Amino acid sequence: MQNRLIPTMPSSSYPGSLLVFEGIDGTGKSTQISLLARALTEQGHNVLLSYEPTDGPLGKKLRASMIEGRLSPDEELALFHDDRRDHVKRLILPALREGKIVILDRYYFSTMAYQGTRGYDPVKIREHNETFAPIPDQVFLLELPVATALKRIGVRDGQGNSFEKKENLEACTRVFDTLCDPFISRIDASQDVETIHAAILKQTMVTTS
Ligand code: TYD
């Protein structure tokens, strides 16, 4: 299955660059984001880090649902979209217009994967998101077997939440596996932190003005 769609709003039409990290829980996205941000800042770039769900009211409601119990599929999907719409307007687009490198910990590919596992068509989710969210310049997709990811989550916070169940992460992996855009770099997240960082840095292409 191919999820490639005609880009409607490529972020390359802005002075900045949009870099996104995706992958199932436990793949080490936040560690790699910190390392990349530090390296790019040392190179003199103006870097802005952000994440989804955001820390705004809608993102907070989503995070609460991970602990207290999942919302209905419709409510959850709508909240992720509303949270992202707000994120794009409030932070992502202004930063891209100012020429910053925006690095995101999760974006609409996570909605395709995680809400796609709740009965929605990932291609339709993508199509909808690309009506309001800029298409990234680059996506680093961190890949790890679910068993390894679960072991890491266990070490990190003891007990997986409802998003982090084995079957759910396996279904998410199947959606991530379908992505085939030229801007997607697949990264073997089972390697050591420095090797992964070096691979990511080597593949990072940023254009800022
Ligand atoms: P995560 O980045 O793992 O947060 P934390 O670092 O606090 O563990 O994101 C939280 C969860 O949100 C993760 O399990 C995936 C889920 N998620 C979705 O289901 N849909 C989405 O669109 C996004 C952005 C995240």
Coordinates of C-alpha atoms and ligand atoms in Angstrom, one line a residue:
M1 CA 0.0 0.0 0.0
Q2 CA 1.3 3.4 -0.8
N3 CA 0.4 6.5 1.2
R4 CA 2.2 9.0 -0.9
L5 CA -0.1 11.9 -1.7
I6 CA 0.5 15.0 -3.8
P7 CA 2.0 17.5 -1.5
T8 CA -0.5 20.4 -1.0
M9 CA 1.5 22.6 1.3
P10 CA 5.2 21.7 1.4
S11 CA 7.1 23.3 4.2
S12 CA 9.9 24.0 1.7
S13 CA 7.8 27.0 0.6
Y14 CA 8.9 28.6 3.9
P15 CA 12.3 30.0 4.7
G16 CA 12.8 27.5 7.6
S17 CA 13.0 23.7 7.7
L18 CA 10.6 21.2 9.3
L19 CA 12.2 18.0 10.6
V20 CA 10.0 15.3 12.2
F21 CA 10.8 12.3 14.4
E22 CA 8.4 9.4 14.3
G23 CA 8.3 5.8 15.5
I24 CA 6.6 3.7 18.1
D25 CA 7.0 4.4 21.8
G26 CA 10.5 3.4 23.2
T27 CA 12.5 4.0 20.1
G28 CA 14.6 6.8 21.6
K29 CA 13.1 9.8 19.7
S30 CA 13.6 12.3 22.5
T31 CA 17.3 11.4 23.0
Q32 CA 18.0 11.7 19.3
I33 CA 16.1 15.0 19.1
S34 CA 18.2 16.5 21.8
L35 CA 21.4 15.4 20.2
L36 CA 20.4 16.7 16.8
A37 CA 19.2 20.0 18.2
R38 CA 22.5 20.5 20.0
A39 CA 24.5 19.7 16.8
L40 CA 22.5 22.0 14.6
T41 CA 22.6 24.8 17.2
E42 CA 26.4 24.4 17.4
Q43 CA 26.5 24.8 13.6
G44 CA 24.8 28.2 14.1
H45 CA 21.2 27.3 13.2
N46 CA 18.2 28.7 15.0
V47 CA 16.5 25.5 16.3
L48 CA 13.0 25.2 17.8
L49 CA 12.0 22.0 19.5
S50 CA 8.4 21.0 20.0
Y51 CA 6.2 17.9 20.4
E52 CA 2.7 16.4 20.0
P53 CA 0.5 16.0 21.8
T54 CA 1.4 19.6 22.8
D55 CA 1.4 21.1 26.3
G56 CA -1.6 23.2 25.4
P57 CA -5.1 22.5 26.9
L58 CA -6.0 20.0 24.2
G59 CA -2.7 18.2 24.4
K60 CA -3.0 18.0 28.2
K61 CA -6.5 16.4 27.8
L62 CA -5.0 13.8 25.5
R63 CA -2.1 13.0 27.9
A64 CA -4.6 12.7 30.7
S65 CA -6.6 10.2 28.7
M66 CA -3.5 8.0 28.4
I67 CA -3.5 7.6 32.1
E68 CA -7.2 7.8 33.0
G69 CA -8.6 5.8 30.0
R70 CA -8.8 6.4 26.3
L71 CA -11.4 8.7 24.8
S72 CA -13.8 7.4 22.2
P73 CA -12.1 6.9 18.8
D74 CA -14.0 9.9 17.3
E75 CA -13.2 12.2 20.2
E76 CA -9.6 11.2 20.3
L77 CA -9.0 11.7 16.6
A78 CA -10.7 15.1 16.7
L79 CA -8.6 16.2 19.7
F80 CA -5.4 15.3 18.0
H81 CA -6.4 17.2 14.9
D82 CA -7.5 20.3 17.0
D83 CA -4.3 20.1 19.0
R84 CA -2.2 20.0 15.8
R85 CA -4.2 22.8 14.1
D86 CA -3.4 25.0 17.1
H87 CA 0.2 23.9 17.2
V88 CA 0.7 24.7 13.5
K89 CA -0.9 28.1 13.8
R90 CA 0.6 29.1 17.1
L91 CA 4.1 27.8 16.8
I92 CA 5.1 25.8 13.6
L93 CA 4.2 28.2 10.9
P94 CA 5.5 31.3 12.6
A95 CA 8.8 29.6 13.3
L96 CA 9.1 28.4 9.7
R97 CA 8.4 31.9 8.4
E98 CA 11.1 33.2 10.7
G99 CA 13.6 30.8 9.1
K100 CA 14.0 28.5 12.1
I101 CA 14.6 24.7 12.0
V102 CA 11.6 23.2 13.7
I103 CA 12.2 19.7 15.1
L104 CA 9.0 17.9 16.1
D105 CA 8.7 14.8 18.4
R106 CA 5.7 13.2 16.5
Y107 CA 3.4 14.7 13.9
Y108 CA 0.6 13.5 11.7
F109 CA 2.3 10.2 10.8
S110 CA 1.6 9.3 14.4
T111 CA -2.1 10.0 13.9
M112 CA -2.0 7.8 10.8
A113 CA -0.5 5.0 12.9
Y114 CA -2.1 5.3 16.3
Q115 CA -5.6 6.4 15.3
G116 CA -5.3 4.3 12.1
T117 CA -5.3 1.3 14.5
R118 CA -8.8 2.4 15.8
G119 CA -10.6 1.9 12.5
Y120 CA -9.7 5.0 10.5
D121 CA -8.0 4.9 7.1
P122 CA -4.5 6.1 7.5
V123 CA -4.5 7.6 4.0
K124 CA -7.6 9.6 4.7
I125 CA -6.1 10.8 8.0
R126 CA -3.0 12.0 6.1
E127 CA -5.1 13.7 3.4
H128 CA -7.0 15.6 6.0
N129 CA -3.9 16.7 7.9
E130 CA -2.2 17.9 4.8
T131 CA -5.0 20.4 4.3
F132 CA -3.8 22.4 7.3
A133 CA -0.4 21.0 8.4
P134 CA 2.8 21.7 6.4
I135 CA 4.4 18.6 4.9
P136 CA 7.8 18.1 6.5
D137 CA 11.1 18.5 4.7
Q138 CA 12.4 15.4 6.4
V139 CA 11.0 12.6 8.6
F140 CA 13.3 10.3 10.7
L141 CA 11.4 7.1 11.3
L142 CA 13.1 5.3 14.2
E143 CA 12.5 1.6 13.7
L144 CA 12.7 -1.0 16.5
P145 CA 11.1 -4.5 17.0
V146 CA 8.1 -4.1 19.3
A147 CA 9.5 -6.5 21.9
T148 CA 12.6 -4.4 22.2
A149 CA 10.6 -1.2 22.4
L150 CA 8.4 -2.7 25.1
K151 CA 11.4 -3.7 27.1
R152 CA 12.7 -0.1 26.9
I153 CA 9.3 1.3 27.9
G154 CA 9.3 -1.1 30.9
V155 CA 12.6 0.2 32.0
R156 CA 11.5 3.8 31.5
D157 CA 8.2 3.9 33.3
G158 CA 7.4 0.5 34.6
Q159 CA 4.1 0.0 33.0
G160 CA 2.8 0.7 29.5
N161 CA -0.3 2.8 29.1
S162 CA -3.1 1.9 26.7
F163 CA -1.3 3.3 23.7
E164 CA 1.7 1.2 24.5
K165 CA 0.2 -2.3 24.4
K166 CA 2.0 -4.9 22.2
E167 CA -0.9 -5.4 19.7
N168 CA -1.3 -1.7 19.4
L169 CA 2.4 -1.0 18.7
E170 CA 2.5 -3.9 16.2
A171 CA -0.5 -2.4 14.3
C172 CA 1.3 1.1 14.4
T173 CA 4.4 -0.5 13.0
R174 CA 2.4 -1.9 10.1
V175 CA 1.2 1.6 9.3
F176 CA 4.7 3.2 9.6
D177 CA 6.0 0.4 7.3
T178 CA 3.7 1.6 4.5
L179 CA 5.3 5.1 4.4
C180 CA 7.4 5.5 1.3
D181 CA 7.9 9.2 0.7
P182 CA 11.4 10.3 -0.5
F183 CA 11.6 12.6 2.6
I184 CA 11.5 9.6 5.0
S185 CA 14.7 8.3 6.4
R186 CA 14.4 5.0 8.1
I187 CA 16.8 4.6 11.1
D188 CA 17.7 1.4 12.8
A189 CA 17.0 2.4 16.4
S190 CA 18.6 -0.8 17.8
Q191 CA 22.0 0.6 17.4
D192 CA 23.8 2.6 20.1
V193 CA 22.9 6.2 20.7
E194 CA 26.0 7.7 19.1
T195 CA 25.8 5.6 16.0
I196 CA 22.2 6.6 15.5
H197 CA 23.0 10.2 16.1
A198 CA 25.8 10.1 13.5
A199 CA 23.5 8.5 10.9
I200 CA 20.8 11.1 11.5
L201 CA 23.3 14.0 11.3
K202 CA 24.7 12.7 8.1
Q203 CA 21.3 12.6 6.5
T204 CA 20.0 15.9 7.8
M205 CA 19.4 18.4 5.1
V206 CA 18.5 21.9 6.3
T207 CA 18.0 25.0 4.3
T208 CA 17.3 28.2 6.3
S209 CA 17.6 31.8 5.2
Ligands
TYD1 P1 4.8 10.4 23.4 O1 5.6 11.2 22.4 O2 5.2 9.0 23.5 O3 4.8 11.1 24.8 P2 5.7 10.8 26.1 O4 7.1 11.2 25.7 O5 5.1 11.6 27.1 O6 5.6 9.3 26.3 O7 3.3 10.5 22.9 C1 2.3 10.1 23.7 C2 1.4 9.1 22.9 O8 0.5 9.9 22.0 C3 2.1 8.1 22.1 O9 1.7 6.8 22.7 C4 1.5 8.2 20.7 C5 0.3 9.0 20.9 N1 -0.1 9.8 19.7 C6 -1.3 9.5 19.0 O10 -1.9 8.5 19.3 N2 -1.6 10.2 17.9 C7 -0.9 11.3 17.5 O11 -1.3 12.0 16.5 C8 0.2 11.7 18.3 C9 1.0 12.9 17.9 C10 0.6 10.9 19.4

